[in-house]
Each structure stands twice: as structure tokens, then as C-alpha cells.
Short mmCIF file of C-alpha atoms in Angstrom, two decimals:
data_model
loop_
_atom_site.label_atom_id
_atom_site.label_comp_id
_atom_site.label_asym_id
_atom_site.label_seq_id
_atom_site.Cartn_x
_atom_site.Cartn_y
_atom_site.Cartn_z
CA MET G 89 8.83 20.36 5.50
CA ALA G 90 8.93 23.75 4.83
CA LYS G 91 11.96 26.02 5.61
CA GLY G 92 9.68 28.40 7.30
CA TRP G 93 6.49 29.63 7.34
CA TYR G 94 5.81 33.22 6.41
CA ILE G 95 2.20 36.08 7.70
CA GLY G 96 1.97 39.00 5.71
CA ASN G 97 1.44 42.08 8.28
CA GLU G 98 -0.30 44.71 7.73
CA GLY G 99 2.07 46.60 4.75
CA ASN G 100 1.38 43.52 2.86
CA VAL G 101 4.67 41.45 3.86
CA ALA G 102 5.49 38.49 3.94
CA ARG G 103 7.73 38.52 7.33
CA LYS G 104 8.98 35.42 8.75
CA VAL G 105 7.40 33.41 12.25
CA LYS G 106 10.09 31.91 13.77
CA LYS G 107 7.65 30.36 16.17
CA MET G 108 3.20 29.29 15.41
CA TYR G 109 0.73 28.65 18.00
CA ILE G 110 -2.26 27.15 17.91
CA GLY G 111 -4.54 27.11 21.04
CA GLY G 112 -5.29 23.85 21.68
CA ALA G 113 -8.87 22.18 23.73
CA ASP G 114 -7.44 22.58 26.23
CA GLY G 115 -7.57 27.09 26.11
CA LYS G 116 -3.02 26.93 25.84
CA ALA G 117 -1.62 27.56 22.95
CA HIS G 118 0.76 24.49 21.87
CA LYS G 119 3.45 24.69 19.83
CA VAL G 120 3.02 23.86 15.69
CA LYS G 121 5.42 21.38 14.93
CA LYS G 122 3.20 20.25 12.13
CA ILE G 123 0.67 21.72 9.43
CA TYR G 124 -2.25 18.65 7.66
CA ILE G 125 -4.15 20.78 4.62
CA GLY G 126 -6.65 18.52 3.10
CA ASP G 127 -7.37 17.53 -0.64
CA LYS G 128 -9.63 17.37 -2.85
CA ASN G 129 -10.41 14.20 -1.98
CA SER G 130 -10.90 15.27 1.82
CA LYS G 131 -7.27 13.76 3.22
CA ALA G 132 -5.23 15.44 5.60
CA ARG G 133 -2.03 15.93 3.45
CA LEU G 134 1.44 17.38 5.50
CA CYS G 135 2.74 20.68 4.19
CA TRP G 136 5.70 20.99 1.98
CA SER G 137 7.89 23.19 -0.13
CA GLY G 138 10.86 22.78 -2.12
CA VAL G 139 13.76 24.38 -0.10
CA ASN G 140 16.06 25.34 -2.65
CA GLY G 141 15.59 25.80 -5.78
CA ASN G 142 17.44 23.07 -6.53
CA ILE G 143 17.44 20.36 -9.10
CA VAL G 144 19.68 18.17 -10.40
CA PHE G 145 19.66 15.45 -13.56
CA THR G 146 22.10 12.67 -14.76
CA THR G 147 22.49 11.18 -18.33
CA LYS G 148 23.54 7.22 -19.07
CA GLY G 149 26.63 7.15 -21.38
CA THR G 150 26.78 5.62 -24.44
CA SER G 151 29.58 4.44 -26.27
CA SER G 152 31.00 6.99 -28.02
CA ASN G 153 29.23 9.82 -24.98
CA ASN G 154 31.05 8.46 -21.47
CA ALA G 155 27.84 9.39 -18.71
CA LYS G 156 30.72 12.17 -17.05
CA LYS G 157 28.25 14.89 -15.95
CA VAL G 158 25.27 16.44 -14.41
CA TYR G 159 23.15 19.08 -14.69
CA TYR G 160 22.29 22.06 -12.55
CA SER G 161 18.97 23.97 -12.64
CA GLN G 162 17.77 26.92 -9.25
CA ASN G 163 14.05 27.58 -10.13
CA LEU G 164 13.35 25.98 -13.14
CA GLY G 165 15.55 28.19 -15.57
CA SER G 166 17.31 26.26 -17.78
CA PRO G 167 20.25 23.80 -16.47
CA GLN G 168 23.61 24.38 -16.60
CA GLU G 169 25.75 21.05 -18.03
CA ILE G 170 29.59 20.96 -15.15
CA THR G 171 31.70 18.43 -15.78
CA LEU G 172 32.37 16.43 -12.53
CA PRO G 173 36.37 16.76 -10.96
CA ASN G 174 39.09 12.82 -12.66
CA VAL G 175 36.14 10.74 -13.87
CA GLN G 176 37.35 8.15 -14.84
CA SER G 177 37.25 6.69 -18.24
CA GLY G 178 34.21 3.67 -19.48
CA VAL G 179 31.37 5.24 -17.59
CA THR G 180 28.35 4.75 -17.75
CA GLU G 181 25.94 6.17 -15.99
CA ILE G 182 25.68 8.47 -12.32
CA LYS G 183 22.55 8.90 -10.01
CA VAL G 184 21.98 10.80 -7.86
CA ALA G 185 19.62 11.87 -4.39
CA CYS G 186 19.89 14.34 -2.41
CA SER G 187 19.05 15.19 1.32
CA LYS G 188 17.77 19.32 2.10
CA THR G 189 21.47 20.80 2.11
CA ARG G 190 23.13 17.80 0.37
CA PHE G 191 23.29 16.09 -3.23
CA VAL G 192 25.01 13.09 -3.86
CA CYS G 193 25.43 11.00 -7.42
CA VAL G 194 26.82 7.56 -7.49
CA VAL G 195 28.85 7.16 -10.31
CA SER G 196 29.17 3.59 -12.28
CA MET G 197 32.34 1.23 -13.02
CA ILE G 198 35.19 2.55 -11.10
CA ASN G 199 37.43 0.47 -10.60
CA PHE G 200 40.49 1.57 -10.35
CA SER G 201 41.72 3.47 -6.31
CA GLY G 202 42.54 6.81 -8.39
CA TYR G 203 38.71 8.15 -8.70
CA ALA G 204 35.58 8.89 -6.95
CA SER G 205 32.58 6.54 -7.19
CA ILE G 206 31.42 8.67 -5.03
CA TYR G 207 30.68 12.90 -5.79
CA TYR G 208 29.53 15.23 -3.32
CA SER G 209 28.36 19.07 -3.67
CA ASP G 210 26.14 22.20 -1.63
CA ASP G 211 26.31 24.03 -4.23
CA CYS G 212 25.00 22.04 -6.69
CA ILE G 213 27.71 23.29 -9.16
CA ASN G 214 31.35 22.59 -6.67
CA TRP G 215 31.28 18.73 -6.82
CA ASN G 216 33.78 16.71 -4.15
CA PRO G 217 34.87 13.57 -5.23
CA VAL G 218 34.78 11.15 -2.80
CA ILE G 219 37.84 7.94 -3.34
CA GLY G 220 38.36 5.13 -1.88
CA GLN G 221 34.68 4.15 -0.72
CA MET G 222 33.16 0.93 -2.60
CA TYR G 223 34.06 0.48 -6.39
CA THR G 224 31.35 0.03 -9.15
CA SER G 225 30.17 -2.03 -12.21
CA ALA G 226 27.78 -1.61 -14.41
CA GLY G 227 24.91 -2.65 -14.98
CA THR G 228 23.38 -4.19 -11.27
CA TYR G 229 21.47 -1.24 -10.96
CA ASN G 230 22.68 0.40 -9.44
CA ASN G 231 20.91 3.68 -7.17
CA ILE G 232 20.57 5.36 -4.55
CA ARG G 233 18.14 7.16 -2.01
CA TYR G 234 18.30 9.57 0.72
CA PHE G 235 15.41 8.91 2.88
CA GLU G 236 14.27 11.35 5.14
CA GLU G 237 12.98 9.68 7.78
CA THR G 238 16.34 8.29 8.98
CA GLY G 239 18.92 10.68 7.83
CA TYR G 240 20.27 8.83 5.14
CA PHE G 241 21.31 8.32 1.81
CA VAL G 242 21.78 4.46 0.18
CA VAL G 243 23.49 2.59 -2.20
CA ASN G 244 22.77 -0.70 -3.26
CA ASN G 245 25.83 -1.07 -5.56
CA ALA G 246 25.01 -5.35 -6.79
CA GLU G 247 25.30 -7.32 -3.74
CA ASN G 248 26.40 -4.87 -1.68
CA LEU G 249 24.23 -1.82 0.59
CA PHE G 250 25.90 0.82 1.61
CA TRP G 251 24.18 3.76 3.97
CA SER G 252 26.23 7.59 4.93
CA THR G 253 25.10 10.39 7.05
CA ASP G 254 26.90 12.93 4.73
CA GLY G 255 27.30 11.42 1.38
CA VAL G 256 31.91 10.87 2.73
CA ASN G 257 32.22 8.74 5.56
CA TRP G 258 30.06 5.28 4.52
CA ASN G 259 29.36 1.86 6.26
CA SER G 260 28.60 -1.01 4.12
CA LYS G 261 27.37 -4.75 4.80
CA ARG G 262 26.77 -7.38 2.29
CA ILE G 263 23.12 -8.42 1.76
CA SER G 264 23.96 -11.34 0.46
CA SER G 265 26.58 -13.66 -2.38
CA ASP G 266 26.23 -13.74 -5.92
CA VAL G 267 23.45 -11.67 -6.14
CA ARG G 268 22.09 -8.36 -7.72
CA LEU G 269 20.29 -5.41 -6.14
CA THR G 270 17.60 -3.34 -7.37
CA ASP G 271 16.27 -0.64 -5.35
CA VAL G 272 15.82 0.23 -1.55
CA ALA G 273 12.55 1.27 0.65
CA TYR G 274 12.14 3.10 3.48
CA GLY G 275 8.73 2.67 6.25
CA GLY G 276 7.49 1.72 9.05
CA GLY G 277 10.73 1.68 10.71
CA SER G 278 11.43 -0.97 8.51
CA TYR G 279 13.65 -1.01 5.11
CA LEU G 280 12.71 -3.10 2.38
CA ILE G 281 15.69 -4.36 -0.32
CA THR G 282 15.61 -5.70 -3.52
CA ILE G 283 16.41 -8.61 -4.89
CA HIS G 284 17.21 -9.52 -8.61
CA SER G 285 14.95 -12.81 -9.05
CA HIS G 286 15.27 -13.31 -5.42
CA TYR G 287 13.76 -13.53 -2.33
CA PRO G 288 12.99 -9.52 -0.97
CA THR G 289 15.17 -8.35 2.80
CA MET G 290 13.86 -6.42 5.01
CA CYS G 291 15.52 -5.38 8.06
CA ASN G 292 15.11 -2.56 11.03
CA THR G 293 18.45 -0.70 10.95
CA LEU G 294 21.36 -1.22 8.37
CA GLY G 295 24.17 -3.11 9.48
CA GLY G 296 21.47 -5.66 11.43
CA ASP G 297 20.37 -9.49 11.10
CA ILE G 298 17.75 -9.44 7.90
CA THR G 299 14.67 -11.31 7.50
CA GLN G 300 14.23 -12.71 3.75
CA ILE G 301 10.82 -12.01 2.46
CA TYR G 302 9.74 -15.30 1.01
CA ASP G 303 5.92 -15.75 -1.05
CA PRO G 304 4.41 -18.98 -2.13
CA THR G 305 4.98 -17.60 -6.18
CA GLY G 306 8.59 -17.91 -5.27
CA LYS G 307 11.78 -15.34 -6.13
CA VAL G 308 10.09 -12.96 -6.86
CA ASN G 309 12.06 -10.84 -8.82
CA PHE G 310 11.10 -7.15 -7.76
CA SER G 311 12.69 -4.29 -10.14
CA CYS G 312 12.02 -1.55 -7.98
CA VAL G 313 10.07 -0.89 -5.02
CA VAL G 314 9.08 2.19 -2.59
CA TYR G 315 7.10 2.85 0.50
CA GLY G 316 3.67 5.32 1.62
CA ASN G 317 0.34 5.54 2.18
CA GLY G 318 1.20 2.04 5.38
CA ALA G 319 3.03 0.25 2.35
CA PHE G 320 5.83 -1.31 -0.39
CA VAL G 321 4.33 -1.17 -3.58
CA ALA G 322 6.90 -2.48 -5.80
CA HIS G 323 7.22 -3.50 -10.15
CA LYS G 324 7.84 -6.42 -11.45
CA PRO G 325 8.86 -7.62 -14.98
CA SER G 326 6.52 -8.83 -17.20
CA ALA G 327 3.62 -8.96 -14.09
CA GLY G 328 2.83 -5.50 -13.46
CA ILE G 329 2.77 -3.96 -9.59
CA HIS G 330 2.48 -5.43 -6.28
CA ARG G 331 1.60 -4.91 -2.26
CA LEU G 332 3.05 -6.04 0.08
CA ASP G 333 0.25 -6.71 3.56
CA LEU G 334 2.99 -5.72 5.99
CA ALA G 335 0.32 -8.12 8.82
CA THR G 336 1.10 -11.17 6.60
CA MET G 337 3.68 -9.56 4.70
CA LYS G 338 2.37 -12.04 1.94
CA TRP G 339 2.61 -9.77 -1.69
CA THR G 340 0.13 -9.51 -4.53
CA LEU G 341 -0.48 -8.26 -7.61
CA VAL G 342 -2.61 -5.62 -7.74
CA THR G 343 -2.45 -4.95 -11.15
CA SER G 344 -0.97 -5.61 -14.97
CA LEU G 345 -0.95 -2.13 -15.43
CA THR G 346 3.15 -2.34 -16.10
CA SER G 347 3.50 -5.68 -17.28
CA ALA G 348 4.31 -5.08 -20.57
CA ILE G 349 7.44 -3.06 -18.47
CA SER G 350 10.62 -5.87 -18.87
CA LEU G 351 13.26 -4.82 -17.77
CA HIS G 352 14.87 -3.08 -15.03
CA GLU G 353 16.00 -0.14 -16.32
CA GLU G 354 12.82 0.74 -17.61
CA ILE G 355 10.99 1.48 -14.24
CA SER G 356 11.13 3.62 -11.79
CA MET G 357 8.73 4.67 -8.41
CA VAL G 358 7.96 7.39 -5.77
CA TYR G 359 5.93 8.02 -3.64
CA GLY G 360 4.62 11.61 -2.51
CA ASN G 361 1.78 14.30 -2.14
CA GLY G 362 -0.04 11.19 -1.29
CA MET G 363 0.22 9.41 -3.70
CA PHE G 364 2.14 7.05 -6.02
CA LEU G 365 4.09 7.96 -9.17
CA CYS G 366 6.43 5.05 -12.08
CA GLY G 367 7.57 6.68 -15.12
CA THR G 368 8.74 4.50 -17.95
CA THR G 369 10.72 4.44 -21.41
CA PHE G 370 7.49 4.43 -22.50
CA LYS G 371 4.61 6.85 -23.03
CA GLY G 372 3.08 5.37 -20.39
CA VAL G 373 2.91 7.04 -16.55
CA PHE G 374 1.21 5.57 -14.13
CA TYR G 375 0.15 6.76 -11.32
CA SER G 376 -2.18 5.61 -7.74
CA TYR G 377 -3.60 7.59 -4.68
CA ASP G 378 -3.06 3.95 -2.19
CA GLY G 379 -1.11 1.39 -3.91
CA ILE G 380 -4.09 -0.40 -4.57
CA ASN G 381 -5.99 0.75 -7.42
CA TRP G 382 -3.82 1.50 -10.41
CA SER G 383 -4.43 4.36 -13.03
CA SER G 384 -2.58 5.39 -16.59
CA TYR G 385 -1.94 8.71 -18.73
CA THR G 386 0.05 8.65 -21.66
CA ALA G 387 2.45 12.84 -21.53
CA PRO G 388 2.96 14.32 -23.82
CA LEU G 389 6.09 14.16 -23.81
CA ARG G 390 7.50 10.40 -22.12
CA ILE G 391 8.20 10.67 -18.42
CA MET G 392 11.44 8.31 -17.39
CA LYS G 393 12.92 8.41 -13.83
CA VAL G 394 10.30 10.23 -11.25
CA SER G 395 11.56 11.55 -7.70
CA PHE G 396 9.76 13.91 -5.30
CA ASP G 397 11.40 17.51 -3.65
CA GLY G 398 8.75 17.96 -0.80
CA GLU G 399 6.44 20.45 -3.35
CA LYS G 400 5.96 18.43 -6.89
CA PHE G 401 7.43 15.33 -8.99
CA LEU G 402 10.06 15.43 -10.93
CA GLY G 403 10.39 13.64 -13.97
CA THR G 404 13.15 13.34 -16.56
CA SER G 405 12.46 12.98 -20.57
CA ASP G 406 15.15 12.32 -23.72
CA THR G 407 15.72 15.93 -23.97
CA ASN G 408 13.87 18.11 -21.24
CA TYR G 409 13.57 17.84 -17.75
CA ALA G 410 9.44 18.57 -16.72
CA TYR G 411 7.86 18.56 -13.10
CA SER G 412 4.26 18.55 -11.64
CA TYR G 413 2.34 19.19 -8.56
CA ASP G 414 -0.22 16.58 -9.62
CA GLY G 415 2.46 13.73 -11.24
CA LEU G 416 -0.84 14.74 -14.18
CA ASN G 417 0.51 17.67 -16.05
CA TRP G 418 3.58 18.68 -16.40
CA THR G 419 5.71 20.92 -17.06
CA TYR G 420 8.50 20.83 -20.07
CA ILE G 421 12.23 22.23 -20.10
CA PRO G 422 14.64 22.29 -22.75
CA GLN G 423 18.04 20.69 -22.13
CA PRO G 424 21.63 21.14 -23.84
CA ASN G 425 21.73 17.42 -25.85
CA ASN G 426 19.79 14.15 -26.87
CA LEU G 427 21.09 11.59 -24.30
CA ALA G 428 18.23 10.21 -21.48
CA TYR G 429 18.19 11.47 -18.77
CA TYR G 430 18.83 8.80 -16.39
CA SER G 431 18.20 9.89 -12.53
CA ILE G 432 16.90 13.31 -11.19
CA ALA G 433 16.00 14.79 -7.20
CA GLY G 434 15.64 17.80 -6.16
CA ASN G 435 15.86 20.05 -3.45
#
């Protein structure tokens, strides 16, 4: 949400508004908490803006180039390459998420107590290691998300869910033995956790009781999930995008446009500005305004991993990162190497 509102004065200078009041039908002035503006679809959308103009993105390493760096861009400028301190040898991937004030990274394949699986930064340049909070492994769908509604960073790692308000002190819960969590989303007062080759689970509070969401088609094997427009939507490899009916707790296949996507790491999903958006490792980008009717297009350069900074969509590509205000038209910014960019976040 906008950090502050500005109104121009008689000198054509924008002055910050500390408080804003609008008159109501009762003839009294009421303090403005949120402002909505109509979009081109005649829908009222909550006004958002980026807070600091910071973007951090990460890479997926190869056998000869471990993923031990993050890349920082300020105000859509060229990025700085920053090496994280004291990273364990053999790291294969790093994922990043952020609040309005803090970025947090989860580092995969940390299995020695002297190394950190979590790093955090408030300036995107100096990164602080957090040691002893969790061990991570490669190939277990490690991911991190931040949910502004609840104030939690949430990490899914193997069969465990971890959560923290500051990225430093973490709580955890084993969801089930011998499973691999793939993603987590929050909306409508509940968290939805997707699991590889297993039924998704839902909980109202992190660490609280969980409920399996059974489906007549069996264990649905969702690879990623997001909440928006009053519903959860999730991608099932080799099948397509499903939508959860919260009244019946049943999943419905709403499009097979993504059925060619068969592997977990080939797709990412986000919701922002009234749009569901899916980036893929293919050239196709998929989107929907209601979670039911989906369309696709081919971007000039593929958009692989996507996020939303409160104002615009962010995306990773092979030798670029990208941004878009409508999810359809992208501006690309060149990067310093040719590794695949694996995660992106901005505030």
C-alpha cells in the first residue's frame, strides 16, 4: 500500500499528507484508511505503490557455479552482485521474499550447523546469516513467501513448515512424514499448503490444527498455489490450473492451458492488481482476472518466476529481470551473467 499520499500546493510542489479525511453521507469527515480507484474493467482496485524501489533476485546454480549470490537493483536500475557471507559449499538455489522493510532468503542444501539456511537484509546490501533455525536440502521444493495480511514469512522445506515475523526467530511444524511440501498461500482467513503427490492441507493459524482437502480425483499433486479474488488457484503438473470452491471444498479444473508444464520448477504463480499471473520456463505467460477464465501470450523473452511488489509485477528471465504494470507488457533490464534467475521480490 502507498507509504504516503502527496497533494500539490499552490507552488506546484507535492506535500506529504499525514492524514486524509473525506466527508460521509452523515455530513462528518471520516479518516481515510484505504483508497480504491476504478480500473479499465470498471472494478474498484485498492491503490498500491512500491515502498522503497528495491528489488532482489537470485539464481539457480549449476555444478560449476553454486548459487551463493543475490542481485540488488534500486529504482529499476542495473543490479549489484552481492556474495552472501559464509555460504556452505554445494548450495544449488536461493529463494527470496520481502516485507515492506526486510528481505529474507532461504538457502538450499544447508546440512552443517556452522552455516546459515536463512539470510536477511534491510538495505539489500548487507546480509545477516541466521544459523541453526533449519536444515535444508536440494530438490525438496524449498520456497519462501511473505504474507502481509498476517505479517509472516513462511518457508516450506521438505515435510516442514517454518514461519517468522522477522526472518530471525522461526517456529516450525511437521505437516506429515515422508511428504514434500510444494507451496503455501494465504487468503480468506486460512493457509493452504500444497504437497507433492498428496492431498493439500488447510489451517487457520500456523502451527494449529490442519485439515486435509480430499478430492474424488485422488491426491492432486499441486506444484504451486496462490489466493486472489476470493479463491485459491493451483497448478497441477501435466493437467492445468484448478480452482478451489471454498463452499464445497472441491477442486475444479478451469483451464488446461498449462498442461504442458509437467515439472514443479517450471511454473510460478502470483496475484496482484486484480490479476492472476503465471510465469513459466517456457515462453508462455498465463493470466486471468477471475481465476476461472484464462488466457496466454508469448513474451519477447520468457518470464520464469514472478512476484508482485505492491505496484507492479516482477519477473525473472535468462539474462534479464523484468517488470510490468499490467502483467502483459514487460520491460527488460540486462543482468551480469547468464544463469537462470530463480526468485525475485521487491518492496
